XYZ file of C-alpha atoms in Angstrom:
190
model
C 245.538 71.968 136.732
C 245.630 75.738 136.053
C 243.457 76.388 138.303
C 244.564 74.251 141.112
C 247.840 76.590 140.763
C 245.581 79.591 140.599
C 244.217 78.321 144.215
C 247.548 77.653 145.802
C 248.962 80.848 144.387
C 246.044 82.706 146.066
C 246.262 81.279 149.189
C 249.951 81.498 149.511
C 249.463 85.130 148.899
C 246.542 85.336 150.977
C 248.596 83.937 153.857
C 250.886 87.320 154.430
C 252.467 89.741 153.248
C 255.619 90.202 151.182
C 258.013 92.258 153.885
C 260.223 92.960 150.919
C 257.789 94.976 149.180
C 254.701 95.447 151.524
C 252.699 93.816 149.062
C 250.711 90.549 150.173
C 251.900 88.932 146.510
C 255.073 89.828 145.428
C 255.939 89.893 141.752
C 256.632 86.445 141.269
C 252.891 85.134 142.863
C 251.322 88.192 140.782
C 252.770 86.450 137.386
C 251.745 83.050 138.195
C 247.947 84.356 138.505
C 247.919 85.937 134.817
C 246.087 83.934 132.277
C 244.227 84.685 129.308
C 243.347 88.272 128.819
C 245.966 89.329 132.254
C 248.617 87.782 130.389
C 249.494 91.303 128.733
C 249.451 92.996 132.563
C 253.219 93.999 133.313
C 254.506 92.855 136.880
C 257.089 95.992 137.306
C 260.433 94.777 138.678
C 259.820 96.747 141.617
C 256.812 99.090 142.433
C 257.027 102.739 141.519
C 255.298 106.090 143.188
C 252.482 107.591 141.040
C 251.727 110.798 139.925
C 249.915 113.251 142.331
C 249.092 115.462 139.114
C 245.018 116.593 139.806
C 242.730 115.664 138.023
C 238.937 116.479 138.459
C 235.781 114.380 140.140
C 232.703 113.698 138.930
C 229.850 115.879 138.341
C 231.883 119.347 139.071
C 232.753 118.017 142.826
C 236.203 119.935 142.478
C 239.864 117.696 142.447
C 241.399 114.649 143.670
C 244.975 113.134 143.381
C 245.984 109.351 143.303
C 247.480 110.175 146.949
C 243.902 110.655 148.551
C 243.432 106.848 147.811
C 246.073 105.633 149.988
C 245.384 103.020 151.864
C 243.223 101.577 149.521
C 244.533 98.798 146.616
C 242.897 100.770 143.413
C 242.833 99.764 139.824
C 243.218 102.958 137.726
C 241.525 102.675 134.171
C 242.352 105.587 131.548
C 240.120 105.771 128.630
C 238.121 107.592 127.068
C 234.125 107.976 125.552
C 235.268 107.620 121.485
C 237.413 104.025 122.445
C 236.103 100.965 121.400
C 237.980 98.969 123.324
C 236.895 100.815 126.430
C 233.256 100.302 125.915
C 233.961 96.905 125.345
C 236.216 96.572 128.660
C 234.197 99.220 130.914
C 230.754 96.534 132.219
C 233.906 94.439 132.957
C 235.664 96.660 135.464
C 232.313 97.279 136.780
C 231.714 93.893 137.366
C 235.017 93.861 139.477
C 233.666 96.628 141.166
C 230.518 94.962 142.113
C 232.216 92.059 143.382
C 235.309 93.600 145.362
C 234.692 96.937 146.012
C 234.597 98.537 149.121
C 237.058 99.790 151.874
C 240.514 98.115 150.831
C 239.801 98.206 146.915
C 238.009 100.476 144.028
C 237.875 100.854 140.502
C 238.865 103.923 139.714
C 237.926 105.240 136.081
C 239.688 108.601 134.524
C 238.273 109.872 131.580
C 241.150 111.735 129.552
C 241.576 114.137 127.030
C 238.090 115.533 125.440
C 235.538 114.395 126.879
C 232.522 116.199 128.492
C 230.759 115.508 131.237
C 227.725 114.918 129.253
C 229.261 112.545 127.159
C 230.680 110.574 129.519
C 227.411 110.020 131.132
C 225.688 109.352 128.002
C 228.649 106.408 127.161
C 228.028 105.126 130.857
C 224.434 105.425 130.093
C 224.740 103.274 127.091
C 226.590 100.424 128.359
C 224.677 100.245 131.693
C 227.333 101.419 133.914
C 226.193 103.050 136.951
C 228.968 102.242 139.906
C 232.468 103.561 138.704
C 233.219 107.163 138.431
C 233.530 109.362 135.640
C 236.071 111.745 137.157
C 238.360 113.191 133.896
C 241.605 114.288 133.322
C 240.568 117.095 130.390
C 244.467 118.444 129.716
C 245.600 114.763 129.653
C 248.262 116.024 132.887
C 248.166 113.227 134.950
C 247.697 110.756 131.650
C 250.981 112.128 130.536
C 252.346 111.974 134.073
C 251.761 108.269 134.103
C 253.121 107.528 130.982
C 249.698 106.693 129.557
C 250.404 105.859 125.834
C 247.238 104.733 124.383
C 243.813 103.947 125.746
C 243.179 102.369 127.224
C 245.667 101.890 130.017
C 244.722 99.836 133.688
C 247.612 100.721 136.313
C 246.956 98.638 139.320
C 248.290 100.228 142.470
C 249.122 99.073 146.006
C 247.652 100.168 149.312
C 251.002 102.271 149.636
C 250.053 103.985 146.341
C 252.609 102.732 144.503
C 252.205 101.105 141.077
C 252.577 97.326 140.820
C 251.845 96.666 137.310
C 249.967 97.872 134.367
C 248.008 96.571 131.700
C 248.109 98.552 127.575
C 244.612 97.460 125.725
C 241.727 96.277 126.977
C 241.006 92.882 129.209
C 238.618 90.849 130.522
C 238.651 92.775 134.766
C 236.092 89.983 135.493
C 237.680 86.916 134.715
C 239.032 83.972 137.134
C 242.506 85.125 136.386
C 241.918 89.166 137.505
C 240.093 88.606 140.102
C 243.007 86.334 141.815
C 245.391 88.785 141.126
C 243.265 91.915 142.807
C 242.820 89.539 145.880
C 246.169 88.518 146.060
C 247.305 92.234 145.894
C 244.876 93.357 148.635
C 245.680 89.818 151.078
C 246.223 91.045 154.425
C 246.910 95.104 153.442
C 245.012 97.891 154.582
């Protein structure tokens, strides 16, 4: 039964967008997809703008703000290399990755606070992770910007790069339930 509402959730949402908030699910469809894990992700009453607070890319490649993914529906994971529920959550966004990524959707992982670059690649080393970034956010700027209040912390934001919802702790990103609920954001967007 759950998942036969899953399906007609989906396809509702998959069907058009919301014109009240440009979104192809509004809040009400994005609730009705959470289940097990996604039950702790927060629907926001109505979307907010993020930060635009730097923060800096992989490998030395200089900085990028949320704005220059515009256009694109991104999941924003804050964490960092000494988190245990991280390393436990991190094959599972890149999972997600694997299976949706692309032009209208991305992981996007922010290392923040104290954590060097080797480090980083060393923990993404160690759990086999070789497809999401490891930009950082070393002064923990944009983390504060975003209200980030423990790691870690998955913001998912709208093709209009506004924030939809947010999830505190770690989940299972390649479950049934999150899956849905990334689709149903990106429907017809983009």
């Amino acid at each position: 039964m759950k998942k036969l509402l899953l399906a007609l959730v989906y396809t509702a949402a998959a069907l058009g967008a919301n014109p009240s908030t440009g979104l192809a699910a509004d809040r009400a469809e994005i609730e009705a997809l959470r289940d097990g894990d996604l039950k702790k992700l927060i629907v926001l009453p109505e979307r907010r703008a993020v930060s635009q607070v730097p923060f800096q890319l992989a490998d030395g490649a200089g900085e990028a703000t949320l704005g220059d993914y515009k256009g694109k529906v991104v999941l924003l994971n804050f964490w960092a290399t000494w988190c245990a529920p991280c390393r436990k959550e991190m094959p599972q966004l890149s999972a997600l990755q694997s299976e949706l990524g692309g032009d209208r959707f991305e992981v996007l992982t922010i290392a923040t606070g104290r954590n060097s670059p080797a480090g980083i690649e060393k923990f993404f080393g160690e759990i086999g992770v070789d497809n999401l970034p490891r930009h950082q956010d070393p002064k923990q700027a944009l983390a504060r910007e975003m209200a980030v209040i423990g790691l870690p912390i998955t913001v998912l934001i709208d093709a209009d790069g506004m924030e939809v919802a947010r999830l505190i702790g770690d989940a299972d990103w390649n479950s049934d339930s999150a899956r849905a609920i990334i689709s149903a954001v990106i429907g017809t967007e983009g």
